Amino acid sequence: MERLYESQKLALWYFWTAILLFGAQVLFGLIAAYQFINPDFLYGVLNFMTNRMLHINAMVVWLLMGFIGGIYWFLPVETGREVVGIRLGKLAYFAFVGAVVIVVLVYLLKQFGSGEMLTLWFITEGREYIEAPRWADIGIVAVALTVAYNVIATTLASKKITGILGVLIVDLAALFGLYLAGMFFTPNITVDQFWWWWVVHLWVEATWEVLVGVLMGWLLMHLLGTPRKIIEAWLYVEVMLVFGTGILGLGHHYYWIGTPEYWLGIGGFFSSLEPLPLVAMVVHAVYDAGVHKLQTVNRPALFWAFAQAFGNLFGAGVWGFMHTLPQINLYSHGTQMAAAHGHLAFFGAYVAANLALFYFILGKTRVKEGYILNGTPWRIAYVGLIISMFGMVAALTVAGFAQTMIERATLGSTWDAYIQAQMHPWMEEAFRWRMFFGLFFALSYLILLYDLITAGRRVEQVKEAKVAG
Amino acid sequence: MGIGWLEVVIATLFVSIVVSLILARGRHWLEPSFWKVAATITSSVMVIALILLSVDTVRKVSVGSKRVPHPSVINKEIGYVYNAERMAMEPVFGKEVGLFGKVWSPEEAEKLITKGKLVIQSRNCMDCHTLLGNGAYYAPDLTKSWLDPKWEKQLVPVTGARSKEDAMKLFLMNPDKYPTWVRRMPNLKLTEEEAVAVVAYLKWMSAIDTNGFPANFPEVKVSQADQ
């Protein structure tokens, strides 16, 4: 165990908060999933719209917190010094948590307001994924700026800029700058959605991907001892491929919102290539697995890192490609296909990355030199979360195909077509399967939580570790 | 200015590759610095292309453009028909019929649409419905909701309204009273003024040229256009 930098303690706060919000995400997901089966459940009390919003917002926030935690963990290691504005960083953490609590309470207790700017400022902005009211947006930007300041100031103070830090700084600037594109009101829904996708797409399909590339690069360097030169070369290749395909891949959101027809070709072409960097990462993961024969001092971190590479390829790459071409998207746009893709992509690309980082940090803080972090609970949680996620995604994919074919291709996309598709056994059964696997996922989450709390501290684990060590 | 997608694709890829190769010449392809150049150039080219395309797009979808008509279009009959030449469905406009029994001046229409959008955001419509196909999947897409046959077929008789827009208004104010199937829309406490604004917004949204989405929608024809 090494002595921790203050910044690394802050990283732990961020990770624990993230994991608790992960629980909130699962809880509201379960309620929303159950409402698909029994729409009277909590009707008028906690409507689907509120549960769905909390389900997704909890996810966005906890993933971001995990990323910030990852940055605060590795930043002092990379620069060899304490983070410059660490007090500011801690203050920002409390501001962030406080803001989240207030926003959630308002979501739960007030839920919606009247059609005025005041509602957008203080209750909800009513734009999917970035529903947080405007005051909270400003808070998020302030928190983000402190993180960016800390990264830049610490890098400058250490008087050396590594390739990884360079990529991180550019990426953070883009990531937080983009958020500003989501902070305005316009009556023109086409213009609204045009900029809204700048935030949503250029976050999850560009800047978040690169940020995770940075964090996973650090993880592999410190976990497996992969040489910096290889990590940096891969990181640059990844940046080239992610930005090279993902920036104009944004066009796949511009097919049907009123924007010009050239986006069909541009979006279709570049977004079809978006899986390329993900394939590259899997190649690298398989190579690493072979070189190290899956042996490491931190088995859960390594396995979650592999899950990240494969999950990202399947969830973002394969499931994204399935409906990214305009020829199919004309029919599948706005169906459960998107839900299937979203679930697997976020889990594979970002949840797995966060868990890998968290386990790595727990290993560093709890396990003595010469011992390994291992055990049974993490394996159960690992297998459970992955199987149940694939189960949910399979169910939603079936529902998505059925909806695309019945509502869109056959019955003509009307209100009645929607109802008929939703009432079709192919969709109804799928929603029940999704519920089943959702419960399975929730149980696996509880095992994960137990393991995160006790990993490296359990008596039997210390013994096992001694044998292995 | 017409922009072809293929030209954009070829130009961005060509410039990225050629400039990267020129600037990285002399470096071994296994060196990180080779890929650093490639990453920087490719990202920059794509960002520049996106900015140029965005400028063009925002101009083409501004209020009053061909793709996003001025709000006063709510006074007209709006239809949605298949254009054989384009091989896609597109909105068409007919004679002036007004909305809620009156013809709205351009300023009034603009104010009404702004109000409608505020109501739509304040009630979080997107977390159950999709608008232009974006949102949640718990309730029907609203892109062409104004043109949906269900209003006249079912909601006008059930609400006892005299017109489609009145039926929409009554439904929006008390959706819990008029269930259409097991999932009921909750009562989001819309005032009459707010409900009128939302109906106007839905009508306006149906006038946006969405490149044929949703496809296969039942055609709605309009009487002789008097443009």
XYZ file of C-alpha atoms in Angstrom:
696
model
C 0.000 0.000 0.000
C 1.298 3.382 -0.959
C 0.759 6.644 0.844
C -2.133 8.376 -0.878
C -2.111 11.846 -2.348
C -4.998 14.057 -1.245
C -6.160 13.941 -4.836
C -6.407 10.156 -4.608
C -8.553 10.409 -1.490
C -10.829 12.702 -3.457
C -10.890 10.063 -6.200
C -12.230 7.572 -3.672
C -15.016 9.948 -2.624
C -15.988 10.334 -6.244
C -16.021 6.594 -6.811
C -18.152 5.784 -3.781
C -20.647 8.479 -4.725
C -20.678 7.103 -8.271
C -21.361 3.557 -7.088
C -24.280 4.712 -4.931
C -25.762 6.627 -7.865
C -25.308 3.449 -9.930
C -27.679 1.857 -7.398
C -30.163 4.705 -7.908
C -29.928 4.187 -11.657
C -30.767 0.488 -11.254
C -33.659 1.236 -8.881
C -35.369 3.758 -11.168
C -34.677 1.512 -14.149
C -36.527 -1.308 -12.404
C -39.525 0.904 -11.665
C -39.646 2.140 -15.270
C -39.270 -1.415 -16.602
C -42.117 -2.578 -14.367
C -44.329 0.256 -15.628
C -44.014 -1.216 -19.127
C -45.691 -4.345 -17.720
C -48.053 -2.724 -15.244
C -48.667 0.891 -16.318
C -50.872 1.533 -13.252
C -47.892 1.099 -10.934
C -47.209 4.480 -9.304
C -49.299 6.160 -12.037
C -49.861 9.779 -11.096
C -47.389 9.440 -8.209
C -44.081 8.712 -9.873
C -44.829 8.627 -13.565
C -42.716 6.853 -16.156
C -41.267 10.159 -17.344
C -39.778 10.879 -13.922
C -38.376 7.384 -13.417
C -36.905 7.303 -16.890
C -35.317 10.710 -16.428
C -33.799 9.689 -13.085
C -32.648 6.368 -14.547
C -30.665 8.096 -17.266
C -29.537 11.199 -15.396
C -28.221 9.083 -12.523
C -26.197 7.191 -15.099
C -24.760 10.259 -16.805
C -23.777 11.756 -13.455
C -22.271 8.614 -11.928
C -20.244 7.826 -15.024
C -18.933 11.401 -15.090
C -18.101 11.200 -11.385
C -16.238 7.966 -11.982
C -14.261 9.585 -14.809
C -13.412 12.560 -12.603
C -12.383 10.100 -9.893
C -10.158 8.312 -12.393
C -8.535 11.611 -13.380
C -7.910 12.588 -9.751
C -6.399 9.175 -9.053
C -3.906 9.107 -11.889
C -3.093 12.814 -12.190
C -0.651 12.929 -9.218
C 0.871 9.617 -10.303
C 1.449 10.907 -13.816
C 2.808 14.293 -12.743
C 4.582 13.020 -9.630
C 3.092 15.701 -7.395
C -0.029 16.677 -5.486
C -2.782 18.246 -7.565
C -2.416 22.031 -7.513
C -5.975 23.096 -6.718
C -6.874 20.189 -4.485
C -8.889 22.309 -2.041
C -10.844 23.754 -4.910
C -11.330 20.216 -6.181
C -12.796 19.112 -2.858
C -15.050 22.149 -2.733
C -16.262 21.327 -6.239
C -16.988 17.761 -5.140
C -19.291 18.968 -2.361
C -20.936 21.478 -4.696
C -21.490 18.695 -7.230
C -23.035 16.323 -4.678
C -25.167 19.099 -3.208
C -26.459 20.084 -6.627
C -27.300 16.475 -7.474
C -29.274 16.078 -4.240
C -31.277 19.252 -4.865
C -31.967 18.399 -8.518
C -33.148 14.887 -7.611
C -35.400 16.157 -4.823
C -36.999 18.649 -7.215
C -37.407 15.903 -9.857
C -39.113 13.663 -7.297
C -41.245 16.205 -5.464
C -42.073 18.814 -8.118
C -41.656 16.717 -11.293
C -42.794 19.401 -13.753
C -43.714 23.076 -13.912
C -45.703 25.499 -16.017
C -44.621 26.542 -19.494
C -42.272 29.364 -18.560
C -38.555 30.061 -18.574
C -38.644 29.829 -14.781
C -39.368 26.100 -15.058
C -36.383 25.625 -17.350
C -34.159 27.456 -14.893
C -35.276 25.758 -11.701
C -37.182 22.495 -12.327
C -36.203 20.852 -15.583
C -35.021 21.845 -19.019
C -37.107 19.028 -20.497
C -34.504 17.945 -23.019
C -33.766 14.232 -22.890
C -30.445 13.273 -21.211
C -29.681 16.874 -20.220
C -32.885 17.564 -18.312
C -31.075 19.214 -15.418
C -32.352 22.768 -14.851
C -30.213 25.642 -16.102
C -28.818 26.593 -12.673
C -27.480 23.052 -12.324
C -25.992 23.256 -15.836
C -24.010 26.257 -14.738
C -22.941 24.329 -11.632
C -21.806 21.389 -13.771
C -19.750 23.715 -15.946
C -18.171 25.254 -12.829
C -17.275 21.810 -11.468
C -15.930 20.810 -14.860
C -13.814 23.948 -15.036
C -12.207 23.174 -11.673
C -11.305 19.698 -12.930
C -9.883 21.149 -16.133
C -8.011 23.821 -14.163
C -6.540 21.204 -11.840
C -5.353 19.052 -14.729
C -3.773 21.963 -16.582
C -2.274 23.674 -13.516
C -0.834 20.430 -12.153
C 0.641 19.560 -15.532
C 2.241 23.001 -15.787
C 3.555 22.817 -12.217
C 5.169 19.450 -12.892
C 6.947 21.005 -15.890
C 6.494 17.953 -18.100
C 3.662 17.139 -20.420
C 3.249 13.508 -21.395
C 1.343 12.416 -24.475
C -1.461 11.077 -22.300
C -1.797 14.390 -20.458
C -1.821 16.259 -23.750
C -4.691 14.159 -25.050
C -6.513 14.500 -21.720
C -6.281 18.299 -21.714
C -7.509 18.690 -25.276
C -10.293 16.188 -24.659
C -11.444 17.843 -21.418
C -11.567 21.238 -23.089
C -13.729 19.795 -25.874
C -15.893 17.799 -23.481
C -16.784 20.693 -21.231
C -16.932 23.262 -24.002
C -19.517 21.145 -25.764
C -21.816 21.217 -22.757
C -22.354 24.923 -23.426
C -24.025 23.972 -26.708
C -26.891 22.556 -24.657
C -27.633 25.660 -22.625
C -30.077 27.777 -24.568
C -33.750 27.884 -25.462
C -35.121 28.096 -28.973
C -38.646 27.531 -30.236
C -37.207 25.917 -33.386
C -37.112 22.205 -32.556
C -34.835 21.387 -35.489
C -32.208 23.870 -34.326
C -32.773 22.699 -30.746
C -32.108 19.067 -31.594
C -29.239 19.991 -33.895
C -27.188 21.510 -31.022
C -28.557 19.075 -28.481
C -26.856 16.269 -30.420
C -23.624 18.228 -30.373
C -23.690 17.708 -26.624
C -25.103 14.208 -26.482
C -23.346 12.582 -29.432
C -20.049 14.417 -29.247
C -19.913 13.454 -25.585
C -20.695 9.767 -25.658
C -19.402 8.923 -29.107
C -16.327 11.132 -29.181
C -14.992 12.906 -26.089
C -16.093 10.274 -23.544
C -14.586 7.534 -25.689
C -11.250 9.345 -25.765
C -11.418 10.130 -22.037
C -11.980 6.440 -21.324
C -9.095 5.683 -23.679
C -6.862 7.896 -21.508
C -8.043 6.308 -18.265
C -7.801 2.747 -19.581
C -4.347 3.582 -20.936
C -3.203 4.616 -17.472
C -4.858 1.549 -16.006
C -3.060 -0.825 -18.360
C 0.250 0.930 -17.740
C -0.021 0.570 -13.982
C -1.813 -2.765 -13.855
C 0.049 -4.723 -16.501
C 3.142 -2.609 -16.898
C 2.446 -1.984 -20.564
C 5.190 0.396 -21.805
C 4.215 4.051 -22.116
C 5.356 4.149 -25.732
C 2.857 1.461 -26.727
C 0.037 3.044 -24.731
C 0.671 6.455 -26.287
C 0.886 5.114 -29.818
C -2.403 3.269 -29.295
C -3.990 6.326 -27.735
C -3.101 8.459 -30.771
C -4.432 5.795 -33.126
C -7.592 5.718 -31.065
C -7.974 9.495 -31.083
C -7.495 9.504 -34.850
C -10.109 6.796 -35.350
C -12.625 8.022 -32.746
C -12.530 11.656 -33.837
C -12.000 10.717 -37.481
C -15.216 8.703 -37.574
C -17.214 10.033 -34.617
C -17.209 13.764 -35.333
C -18.952 13.534 -38.707
C -20.642 10.320 -37.497
C -22.763 12.851 -35.629
C -24.632 13.007 -38.933
C -26.540 9.819 -38.086
C -28.638 11.936 -35.714
C -29.387 14.424 -38.479
C -31.323 12.178 -40.843
C -34.882 12.970 -39.743
C -34.919 16.136 -37.626
C -35.433 18.565 -40.473
C -31.763 18.936 -41.425
C -30.585 18.748 -45.071
C -30.359 15.479 -46.975
C -26.563 15.444 -47.286
C -26.447 14.241 -43.675
C -27.876 10.882 -44.754
C -24.753 10.055 -46.708
C -22.248 11.753 -44.408
C -23.771 10.335 -41.224
C -24.262 6.898 -42.718
C -20.708 6.673 -44.017
C -18.808 7.910 -40.976
C -20.983 6.309 -38.315
C -20.610 2.925 -40.041
C -16.887 3.310 -39.459
C -17.286 4.166 -35.779
C -16.728 0.512 -34.733
C -13.151 0.676 -36.139
C -11.446 2.084 -33.012
C -13.425 -0.377 -30.921
C -12.113 -3.307 -32.952
C -8.618 -1.909 -32.460
C -9.087 -1.880 -28.705
C -10.281 -5.484 -28.646
C -7.229 -6.515 -30.654
C -5.068 -4.855 -28.049
C -6.968 -6.429 -25.134
C -6.627 -9.917 -26.595
C -2.926 -9.301 -27.174
C -2.462 -8.186 -23.569
C -4.410 -11.168 -22.274
C -2.105 -13.484 -24.173
C 1.078 -11.793 -23.043
C 0.090 -11.888 -19.375
C -1.808 -15.206 -19.472
C -4.549 -13.388 -17.520
C -2.315 -13.201 -14.437
C -2.161 -9.971 -12.480
C -2.272 -8.691 -8.919
C -5.779 -7.407 -9.501
C -8.013 -9.901 -11.250
C -11.300 -7.951 -11.107
C -9.687 -4.828 -12.572
C -8.169 -6.824 -15.421
C -11.390 -8.683 -16.169
C -13.458 -5.505 -16.152
C -10.911 -3.949 -18.509
C -11.459 -6.844 -20.914
C -15.210 -6.545 -20.470
C -14.796 -2.895 -21.424
C -13.029 -3.676 -24.692
C -15.523 -6.347 -25.741
C -18.574 -4.571 -24.341
C -17.648 -1.384 -26.170
C -17.243 -3.270 -29.453
C -20.534 -5.144 -29.111
C -22.648 -2.443 -27.485
C -21.434 0.656 -29.258
C -20.015 -0.979 -32.387
C -22.223 -3.890 -33.381
C -25.516 -2.739 -31.860
C -24.888 0.769 -33.123
C -24.049 -0.393 -36.617
C -27.246 -2.486 -36.715
C -29.388 0.606 -37.124
C -27.035 3.387 -38.123
C -27.552 3.337 -41.888
C -30.402 5.605 -43.002
C -31.871 2.767 -45.046
C -32.856 0.918 -41.858
C -32.912 3.906 -39.528
C -35.846 5.417 -41.421
C -37.872 2.604 -39.860
C -35.990 1.852 -36.635
C -35.409 5.459 -35.484
C -37.088 6.044 -32.148
C -37.875 2.403 -31.437
C -36.657 -0.025 -28.780
C -33.645 -0.678 -31.051
C -32.158 2.495 -29.635
C -32.859 1.312 -26.089
C -31.127 -2.022 -26.793
C -28.093 -0.224 -28.229
C -28.003 2.347 -25.434
C -28.047 -0.235 -22.655
C -25.230 -2.368 -24.028
C -23.127 0.546 -25.237
C -23.125 2.445 -21.943
C -22.561 -0.728 -19.957
C -19.769 -1.973 -22.169
C -17.972 1.274 -22.820
C -18.413 3.195 -19.590
C -19.757 1.092 -16.719
C -17.096 -1.574 -17.266
C -14.381 1.107 -17.479
C -15.486 2.684 -14.222
C -15.590 -0.672 -12.439
C -12.129 -1.579 -13.728
C -10.775 1.730 -12.405
C -12.542 1.354 -9.069
C -11.226 -2.161 -8.493
C -7.759 -1.000 -9.436
C -7.964 1.783 -6.850
C -9.297 -0.586 -4.189
C -6.399 -2.932 -4.885
C -3.947 -0.065 -4.453
C -5.523 1.149 -1.217
C -6.320 -2.154 0.468
C -4.000 -4.892 -0.723
C -0.438 -5.168 0.558
C 2.514 -5.547 -1.766
C 2.894 -9.150 -2.935
C -0.768 -10.000 -2.463
C -3.428 -10.192 -5.116
C -6.970 -8.899 -5.149
C -9.264 -11.787 -5.977
C -12.110 -13.779 -4.425
C -15.470 -15.280 -5.291
C -18.021 -12.428 -4.956
C -16.508 -10.283 -7.715
C -16.710 -13.228 -10.115
C -20.389 -13.788 -9.310
C -21.110 -10.081 -9.751
C -19.046 -9.960 -12.958
C -20.768 -12.916 -14.591
C -24.158 -11.859 -13.210
C -23.960 -8.280 -14.475
C -22.745 -9.321 -17.916
C -25.297 -12.112 -18.433
C -28.200 -10.037 -17.141
C -27.176 -7.058 -19.267
C -27.041 -9.250 -22.374
C -30.426 -10.660 -21.354
C -31.968 -7.197 -21.153
C -30.367 -6.192 -24.429
C -31.550 -9.372 -26.175
C -35.106 -8.713 -24.989
C -34.983 -5.079 -26.090
C -33.511 -6.090 -29.451
C -36.426 -8.455 -30.054
C -38.813 -5.689 -29.005
C -36.984 -3.288 -31.313
C -37.187 -5.590 -34.323
C -40.868 -6.236 -33.654
C -41.623 -2.533 -33.264
C -39.645 -1.619 -36.394
C -41.436 -4.224 -38.481
C -44.956 -3.932 -37.071
C -45.376 -0.275 -36.181
C -43.095 1.327 -38.723
C -42.696 -0.882 -41.769
C -46.136 -2.479 -41.833
C -48.733 -0.354 -40.074
C -47.446 3.105 -40.951
C -46.126 4.787 -37.793
C -49.430 6.119 -36.500
C -50.679 6.299 -32.933
C -52.731 3.117 -33.454
C -49.781 1.407 -35.145
C -47.738 2.205 -32.058
C -50.348 0.700 -29.738
C -50.768 -2.423 -31.857
C -47.037 -3.055 -31.911
C -46.697 -2.510 -28.161
C -49.560 -4.925 -27.506
C -48.100 -7.590 -29.786
C -46.884 -10.637 -27.823
C -43.409 -10.186 -29.334
C -43.118 -6.862 -27.558
C -45.072 -7.697 -24.418
C -43.040 -10.837 -23.777
C -39.831 -8.948 -24.446
C -40.736 -6.392 -21.760
C -41.292 -9.219 -19.268
C -37.927 -10.767 -20.125
C -36.310 -7.361 -19.721
C -37.901 -7.088 -16.272
C -36.612 -10.537 -15.318
C -33.080 -9.737 -16.381
C -33.388 -6.322 -14.754
C -34.047 -7.984 -11.394
C -31.135 -10.332 -12.065
C -28.991 -7.258 -12.774
C -30.118 -5.600 -9.526
C -29.117 -8.690 -7.508
C -25.751 -8.747 -9.233
C -25.334 -5.071 -8.370
C -25.875 -5.872 -4.684
C -23.184 -8.561 -4.845
C -20.902 -6.080 -6.587
C -21.572 -3.540 -3.844
C -20.806 -6.150 -1.154
C -17.570 -7.036 -2.890
C -16.518 -3.411 -3.340
C -17.081 -2.765 0.359
C -15.273 -5.888 1.551
C -12.719 -6.619 -1.187
C -9.259 -6.979 0.279
C -10.690 -6.927 3.804
C -12.355 -10.326 4.056
C -10.586 -12.946 6.174
C -10.850 -15.729 3.609
C -9.571 -13.397 0.950
C -6.448 -12.498 2.856
C -5.743 -16.215 3.244
C -6.296 -16.903 -0.423
C -4.145 -13.957 -1.247
C -1.332 -15.335 0.864
C -1.454 -18.652 -0.944
C -1.446 -16.942 -4.284
C 1.145 -14.420 -3.223
C -24.988 26.002 -52.658
C -25.555 22.301 -53.069
C -23.450 19.978 -50.970
C -23.049 16.340 -51.962
C -22.311 13.832 -49.224
C -19.803 11.904 -51.303
C -17.718 15.003 -51.987
C -17.592 15.746 -48.263
C -16.553 12.174 -47.450
C -13.842 12.038 -50.104
C -12.533 15.528 -49.373
C -12.241 15.056 -45.606
C -10.579 11.650 -45.913
C -8.243 12.806 -48.684
C -7.113 15.937 -46.860
C -6.683 14.048 -43.568
C -4.547 11.328 -45.099
C -2.441 13.486 -47.412
C -1.695 16.239 -44.892
C -0.938 13.659 -42.192
C 1.480 11.821 -44.477
C 3.213 15.022 -45.520
C 3.654 16.298 -41.965
C 4.642 12.892 -40.596
C 7.144 12.113 -43.348
C 10.429 10.793 -42.081
C 8.848 9.299 -38.977
C 8.516 5.557 -38.610
C 4.918 4.389 -38.584
C 5.445 2.545 -35.297
C 6.490 5.731 -33.524
C 3.853 7.441 -31.331
C 4.786 10.780 -32.945
C 3.650 9.493 -36.354
C 0.179 8.811 -34.954
C 0.197 12.032 -32.988
C 0.382 13.919 -36.262
C -2.303 11.734 -37.825
C -4.602 12.167 -34.815
C -4.156 15.944 -34.710
C -4.675 16.447 -38.432
C -7.620 14.070 -38.753
C -9.409 15.566 -35.739
C -8.820 19.102 -36.994
C -10.054 18.335 -40.500
C -13.205 16.722 -39.110
C -13.884 19.583 -36.706
C -13.478 22.132 -39.502
C -15.770 20.112 -41.779
C -18.363 19.852 -39.006
C -18.278 23.583 -38.353
C -18.684 24.422 -42.063
C -21.533 21.937 -42.437
C -23.171 23.247 -39.268
C -23.126 26.807 -40.571
C -24.803 25.610 -43.759
C -27.323 23.452 -41.903
C -28.355 26.075 -39.369
C -28.978 28.493 -42.225
C -31.113 25.938 -44.051
C -33.255 25.082 -41.019
C -33.853 28.560 -39.656
C -37.445 29.593 -38.981
C -39.078 30.581 -42.238
C -36.826 28.398 -44.388
C -38.112 25.808 -46.830
C -37.448 22.971 -44.390
C -38.788 24.701 -41.275
C -41.630 26.997 -42.342
C -42.616 30.152 -40.494
C -45.021 29.544 -37.547
C -47.808 31.261 -39.466
C -48.056 28.008 -41.427
C -50.355 26.867 -38.591
C -53.097 28.848 -40.341
C -52.871 26.611 -43.380
C -54.064 23.136 -44.149
C -51.084 20.821 -43.720
C -50.743 17.460 -45.441
C -48.163 14.706 -45.817
C -47.855 12.978 -49.169
C -45.491 10.757 -51.096
C -43.308 12.610 -53.555
C -42.499 10.128 -56.319
C -39.592 12.175 -57.617
C -37.918 12.367 -54.224
C -39.111 8.866 -53.300
C -40.025 10.066 -49.827
C -42.965 11.551 -48.000
C -43.021 15.298 -47.459
C -45.323 17.946 -46.002
C -47.620 19.903 -48.332
C -49.602 23.056 -47.628
C -53.110 24.003 -48.708
C -55.504 26.858 -48.254
C -55.854 29.038 -45.189
C -58.120 27.399 -42.623
C -56.946 28.982 -39.348
C -56.520 27.251 -36.029
C -58.998 27.279 -33.140
C -61.368 29.290 -35.293
C -59.017 32.187 -35.990
C -56.221 33.241 -38.269
C -53.107 34.054 -36.278
C -50.941 36.997 -37.312
C -47.238 36.193 -37.854
C -46.334 37.749 -34.467
C -49.155 35.925 -32.669
C -48.128 32.645 -34.280
C -44.509 33.154 -33.217
C -45.541 33.862 -29.634
C -47.828 30.846 -29.604
C -45.106 28.530 -30.906
C -42.614 29.818 -28.356
C -45.143 29.152 -25.618
C -45.819 25.689 -27.019
C -42.143 24.788 -26.932
C -41.841 26.022 -23.343
C -44.812 23.894 -22.314
C -43.378 20.853 -24.100
C -40.059 21.241 -22.265
C -41.614 22.059 -18.886
C -43.764 18.901 -19.042
C -40.852 16.722 -20.146
C -42.777 15.292 -23.116
C -39.542 13.728 -24.387
C -39.269 11.370 -21.430
C -42.271 9.328 -22.652
C -42.764 10.406 -26.277
C -40.405 10.906 -29.175
C -40.359 14.216 -31.077
C -38.798 13.936 -34.531
C -38.061 10.395 -33.362
C -35.967 11.478 -30.370
C -36.986 10.864 -26.792
C -38.316 7.916 -24.827
C -40.253 4.969 -26.216
C -43.104 4.672 -23.731
C -45.602 6.625 -25.841
C -46.170 7.350 -29.559
C -43.956 9.507 -31.755
C -45.337 13.038 -32.087
C -43.583 14.144 -35.289
C -46.778 13.934 -37.353
C -49.205 13.727 -34.458
C -51.241 16.602 -35.915
C -51.983 14.407 -38.941
C -52.812 11.250 -36.984
C -56.148 9.737 -38.017
C -56.897 8.743 -34.420
C -57.868 12.289 -33.406
C -60.804 12.421 -35.790
C -61.663 8.734 -35.578
C -61.636 8.330 -31.818
C -60.860 11.470 -29.840
C -63.356 13.848 -31.486
C -66.310 11.519 -30.694
C -65.040 10.654 -27.191
C -64.417 14.244 -26.125
C -67.515 15.556 -27.894
C -65.397 18.295 -29.430
C -66.428 20.182 -32.553
C -63.053 20.056 -34.254
C -59.806 18.149 -34.226
C -57.927 20.951 -32.512
C -60.559 21.173 -29.801
C -60.366 17.412 -29.249
C -56.567 17.675 -28.958
C -56.885 20.535 -26.504
C -59.399 18.668 -24.319
C -57.288 15.516 -24.396
C -54.141 17.396 -23.401
C -55.885 19.113 -20.496
C -57.344 15.865 -19.117
C -55.531 12.910 -20.659
C -56.368 10.709 -17.669
C -60.057 11.033 -18.569
C -59.601 9.730 -22.117
C -57.502 6.558 -21.942
C -56.664 5.064 -25.330
C -55.199 1.817 -23.951
C -53.531 0.442 -20.827
C -50.834 3.126 -20.693
C -52.559 6.375 -19.827
C -50.954 9.757 -20.185
C -50.800 11.372 -16.725
C -52.529 14.673 -16.106
C -49.781 17.272 -16.433
C -52.058 20.158 -15.396
C -52.002 22.057 -18.688
C -54.016 25.264 -18.648
C -56.246 25.993 -21.645
C -53.732 28.531 -22.928
C -50.924 25.969 -22.629
C -52.932 23.234 -24.343
C -53.722 25.559 -27.257
C -50.025 26.384 -27.579
C -49.061 22.698 -27.616
C -51.652 21.893 -30.305
C -50.263 24.751 -32.402
C -46.751 23.434 -31.843
C -47.725 19.932 -32.945
C -49.272 21.398 -36.071
C -46.131 23.415 -36.765
C -43.901 20.383 -36.185
C -45.878 18.400 -38.766
C -44.880 21.051 -41.323
C -41.141 20.366 -40.919
C -39.514 18.530 -43.820
C -38.036 15.452 -42.104
C -36.627 13.712 -45.213
C -39.521 11.264 -45.226
C -39.681 10.275 -41.560
C -41.975 8.695 -40.556
C -42.197 6.630 -43.724
C -45.288 4.817 -44.797
C -47.560 7.150 -42.795
C -51.125 7.325 -44.166
C -51.204 10.103 -46.766
C -53.012 13.297 -45.842
C -53.890 15.368 -48.902
C -54.730 19.059 -48.893
C -57.136 21.044 -51.019
C -55.732 23.121 -53.878
C -52.802 25.113 -52.608
C -53.133 28.851 -52.977
C -49.541 29.909 -52.561
